Amino acid sequence: GLEPGKEYFVFEFWTQKVLGSFTGSFAPGPLDPVFRSQALAIRERQPHPQVIATSRHVPCGGVDLADIRWADGRLSGRSFVVAGDPYDLFLTEPEGYRLDKFDCPGATVIETKNEGLMVRVKLLPGESGTVDWSAEFGAVPGASRPANSVKKSD
């Protein structure tokens, strides 16, 4: 189960949205009328940028992500991708951080878009297989980096 007192993000796979963060309990809200179901990924909230989910499969990264690391302002990892199939990474951008650069040899970065609590990075892989990626985060001028602070959605 989840550890009491810790804060968690909730990501809904079908709508590809962060539903918020919670400590203790969470009410997922009404079902989307198009999908009529919910597939939730729950991730412990970190004080630095992190991967919340991917668009590859319902486990939201459980089968396609490997070797995720955070060090020196850089989030990096490895993804298993399919040629020509758009692949989205959903990353948090906590208060005090800003995504400055995203690099992924072997895939084209189609779009980088802020979406409330996260940044969506859309890739188009050239070949099926493994791609290594990295996201460099810079400091936001004048912003502090509290121990566990993340931007709140509107």
mmCIF file of C-alpha atoms in Angstrom:
data_model
loop_
_atom_site.group_PDB
_atom_site.id
_atom_site.type_symbol
_atom_site.label_atom_id
_atom_site.label_comp_id
_atom_site.label_asym_id
_atom_site.label_seq_id
_atom_site.Cartn_x
_atom_site.Cartn_y
_atom_site.Cartn_z
ATOM 1 C CA GLY A 1 0.000 0.000 0.000
ATOM 2 C CA LEU A 2 0.853 3.660 0.103
ATOM 3 C CA GLU A 3 2.771 5.128 3.004
ATOM 4 C CA PRO A 4 0.663 7.390 5.241
ATOM 5 C CA GLY A 5 1.851 10.979 5.367
ATOM 6 C CA LYS A 6 3.529 10.920 1.947
ATOM 7 C CA GLU A 7 2.170 12.892 -0.978
ATOM 8 C CA TYR A 8 1.310 11.224 -4.284
ATOM 9 C CA PHE A 9 0.443 12.335 -7.835
ATOM 10 C CA VAL A 10 -2.470 10.707 -9.631
ATOM 11 C CA PHE A 11 -2.328 10.416 -13.431
ATOM 12 C CA GLU A 12 -5.282 9.142 -15.468
ATOM 13 C CA PHE A 13 -4.105 7.193 -18.526
ATOM 14 C CA TRP A 14 -7.107 7.436 -20.882
ATOM 15 C CA THR A 15 -7.471 11.219 -20.611
ATOM 16 C CA GLN A 16 -3.684 11.623 -20.152
ATOM 17 C CA LYS A 17 -4.063 14.144 -17.341
ATOM 18 C CA VAL A 18 -2.705 14.622 -13.861
ATOM 19 C CA LEU A 19 -5.756 14.623 -11.599
ATOM 20 C CA GLY A 20 -3.827 16.208 -8.740
ATOM 21 C CA SER A 21 -1.817 15.217 -5.727
ATOM 22 C CA PHE A 22 -2.968 13.848 -2.391
ATOM 23 C CA THR A 23 -1.964 12.682 1.051
ATOM 24 C CA GLY A 24 -4.164 10.102 2.725
ATOM 25 C CA SER A 25 -7.046 9.563 0.332
ATOM 26 C CA PHE A 26 -8.069 10.539 -3.176
ATOM 27 C CA ALA A 27 -11.437 10.882 -4.936
ATOM 28 C CA PRO A 28 -10.907 10.291 -8.680
ATOM 29 C CA GLY A 29 -13.999 12.210 -9.733
ATOM 30 C CA PRO A 30 -16.495 11.359 -12.477
ATOM 31 C CA LEU A 31 -15.692 9.040 -15.357
ATOM 32 C CA ASP A 32 -14.886 10.617 -18.698
ATOM 33 C CA PRO A 33 -17.962 10.029 -20.922
ATOM 34 C CA VAL A 34 -15.791 8.982 -23.877
ATOM 35 C CA PHE A 35 -13.790 6.273 -22.075
ATOM 36 C CA ARG A 36 -16.269 5.348 -19.297
ATOM 37 C CA SER A 37 -13.413 3.992 -17.200
ATOM 38 C CA GLN A 38 -10.260 5.190 -15.457
ATOM 39 C CA ALA A 39 -6.756 3.761 -15.337
ATOM 40 C CA LEU A 40 -4.831 5.519 -12.581
ATOM 41 C CA ALA A 41 -1.082 5.691 -12.053
ATOM 42 C CA ILE A 42 -0.051 6.814 -8.580
ATOM 43 C CA ARG A 43 3.486 8.126 -8.079
ATOM 44 C CA GLU A 44 5.154 9.393 -4.917
ATOM 45 C CA ARG A 45 5.756 13.126 -5.249
ATOM 46 C CA GLN A 46 9.423 14.102 -5.378
ATOM 47 C CA PRO A 47 10.879 17.565 -4.670
ATOM 48 C CA HIS A 48 12.594 17.549 -8.095
ATOM 49 C CA PRO A 49 11.377 16.863 -11.651
ATOM 50 C CA GLN A 50 10.212 13.292 -12.196
ATOM 51 C CA VAL A 51 8.445 11.074 -14.722
ATOM 52 C CA ILE A 52 4.756 10.750 -13.893
ATOM 53 C CA ALA A 53 3.715 8.589 -16.845
ATOM 54 C CA THR A 54 4.119 7.696 -20.498
ATOM 55 C CA SER A 55 1.550 7.182 -23.236
ATOM 56 C CA ARG A 56 2.906 3.793 -24.317
ATOM 57 C CA HIS A 57 0.696 1.452 -22.306
ATOM 58 C CA VAL A 58 -1.817 1.415 -19.427
ATOM 59 C CA PRO A 59 0.912 0.886 -16.749
ATOM 60 C CA CYS A 60 2.062 4.448 -17.633
ATOM 61 C CA GLY A 61 5.728 3.570 -17.924
ATOM 62 C CA GLY A 62 5.742 0.246 -16.109
ATOM 63 C CA VAL A 63 6.702 -1.724 -19.225
ATOM 64 C CA ASP A 64 8.523 0.870 -21.322
ATOM 65 C CA LEU A 65 10.728 2.877 -18.921
ATOM 66 C CA ALA A 66 14.103 1.922 -17.500
ATOM 67 C CA ASP A 67 17.044 3.493 -15.701
ATOM 68 C CA ILE A 68 15.318 6.721 -14.621
ATOM 69 C CA ARG A 69 17.780 9.031 -12.857
ATOM 70 C CA TRP A 70 17.855 12.526 -11.379
ATOM 71 C CA ALA A 71 21.262 14.180 -10.902
ATOM 72 C CA ASP A 72 22.702 17.683 -11.271
ATOM 73 C CA GLY A 73 19.573 19.241 -12.775
ATOM 74 C CA ARG A 74 19.129 16.441 -15.295
ATOM 75 C CA LEU A 75 16.381 13.818 -15.497
ATOM 76 C CA SER A 76 17.327 10.936 -17.775
ATOM 77 C CA GLY A 77 16.086 7.524 -18.741
ATOM 78 C CA ARG A 78 15.569 4.886 -21.354
ATOM 79 C CA SER A 79 12.330 4.148 -23.179
ATOM 80 C CA PHE A 80 11.255 1.199 -25.298
ATOM 81 C CA VAL A 81 9.495 2.674 -28.347
ATOM 82 C CA VAL A 82 7.822 1.646 -31.609
ATOM 83 C CA ALA A 83 8.839 3.244 -34.916
ATOM 84 C CA GLY A 84 6.324 5.822 -36.122
ATOM 85 C CA ASP A 85 4.172 5.536 -32.961
ATOM 86 C CA PRO A 86 4.069 8.879 -31.095
ATOM 87 C CA TYR A 87 5.337 8.485 -27.530
ATOM 88 C CA ASP A 88 4.655 10.963 -24.738
ATOM 89 C CA LEU A 89 6.615 11.458 -21.540
ATOM 90 C CA PHE A 90 4.808 13.321 -18.758
ATOM 91 C CA LEU A 91 7.280 15.092 -16.474
ATOM 92 C CA THR A 92 6.697 17.252 -13.426
ATOM 93 C CA GLU A 93 8.118 20.763 -13.339
ATOM 94 C CA PRO A 94 8.198 21.661 -9.635
ATOM 95 C CA GLU A 95 8.362 25.218 -8.381
ATOM 96 C CA GLY A 96 11.846 26.602 -8.948
ATOM 97 C CA TYR A 97 12.530 24.375 -11.983
ATOM 98 C CA ARG A 98 12.066 24.977 -15.704
ATOM 99 C CA LEU A 99 12.624 22.491 -18.521
ATOM 100 C CA ASP A 100 15.386 24.070 -20.617
ATOM 101 C CA LYS A 101 16.349 21.281 -23.003
ATOM 102 C CA PHE A 102 15.147 17.841 -23.991
ATOM 103 C CA ASP A 103 17.306 15.498 -26.035
ATOM 104 C CA CYS A 104 16.499 12.061 -27.456
ATOM 105 C CA PRO A 105 18.754 10.632 -30.157
ATOM 106 C CA GLY A 106 16.741 8.182 -32.254
ATOM 107 C CA ALA A 107 13.481 10.124 -31.935
ATOM 108 C CA THR A 108 12.223 13.512 -33.075
ATOM 109 C CA VAL A 109 10.862 15.822 -30.385
ATOM 110 C CA ILE A 110 7.526 16.857 -31.930
ATOM 111 C CA GLU A 111 6.254 19.020 -29.074
ATOM 112 C CA THR A 112 7.077 20.175 -25.577
ATOM 113 C CA LYS A 113 4.018 21.588 -23.828
ATOM 114 C CA ASN A 114 3.255 22.766 -20.299
ATOM 115 C CA GLU A 115 0.017 21.219 -19.020
ATOM 116 C CA GLY A 116 -0.696 22.377 -15.485
ATOM 117 C CA LEU A 117 1.287 20.199 -13.088
ATOM 118 C CA MET A 118 3.406 18.677 -15.828
ATOM 119 C CA VAL A 119 5.274 19.076 -19.087
ATOM 120 C CA ARG A 120 4.339 16.754 -21.946
ATOM 121 C CA VAL A 121 7.191 15.827 -24.278
ATOM 122 C CA LYS A 122 5.939 14.174 -27.476
ATOM 123 C CA LEU A 123 8.442 12.049 -29.394
ATOM 124 C CA LEU A 124 8.255 10.334 -32.767
ATOM 125 C CA PRO A 125 10.696 7.389 -32.837
ATOM 126 C CA GLY A 126 12.493 6.652 -36.099
ATOM 127 C CA GLU A 127 13.044 2.975 -35.255
ATOM 128 C CA SER A 128 11.610 0.416 -32.868
ATOM 129 C CA GLY A 129 13.782 -0.356 -29.878
ATOM 130 C CA THR A 130 15.417 1.525 -27.038
ATOM 131 C CA VAL A 131 16.060 5.269 -26.946
ATOM 132 C CA ASP A 132 17.925 7.175 -24.254
ATOM 133 C CA TRP A 133 16.589 10.603 -23.370
ATOM 134 C CA SER A 134 17.527 13.465 -21.084
ATOM 135 C CA ALA A 135 15.702 16.512 -19.784
ATOM 136 C CA GLU A 136 17.780 19.415 -18.473
ATOM 137 C CA PHE A 137 16.127 21.665 -15.912
ATOM 138 C CA GLY A 138 17.317 25.133 -15.009
ATOM 139 C CA ALA A 139 16.478 27.315 -12.048
ATOM 140 C CA VAL A 140 13.658 29.819 -12.363
ATOM 141 C CA PRO A 141 15.136 33.242 -11.528
ATOM 142 C CA GLY A 142 13.864 34.495 -8.171
ATOM 143 C CA ALA A 143 12.016 31.260 -7.358
ATOM 144 C CA SER A 144 12.890 29.144 -4.375
ATOM 145 C CA ARG A 145 13.059 25.384 -4.407
ATOM 146 C CA PRO A 146 11.268 24.279 -1.250
ATOM 147 C CA ALA A 147 11.933 20.732 -0.104
ATOM 148 C CA ASN A 148 8.707 19.342 -1.606
ATOM 149 C CA SER A 149 7.042 22.034 -3.684
ATOM 150 C CA VAL A 150 5.290 21.458 -6.987
ATOM 151 C CA LYS A 151 3.280 23.900 -9.079
ATOM 152 C CA LYS A 152 -0.441 23.592 -8.412
ATOM 153 C CA SER A 153 -2.785 23.265 -11.368
ATOM 154 C CA ASP A 154 -5.182 26.066 -12.204
#
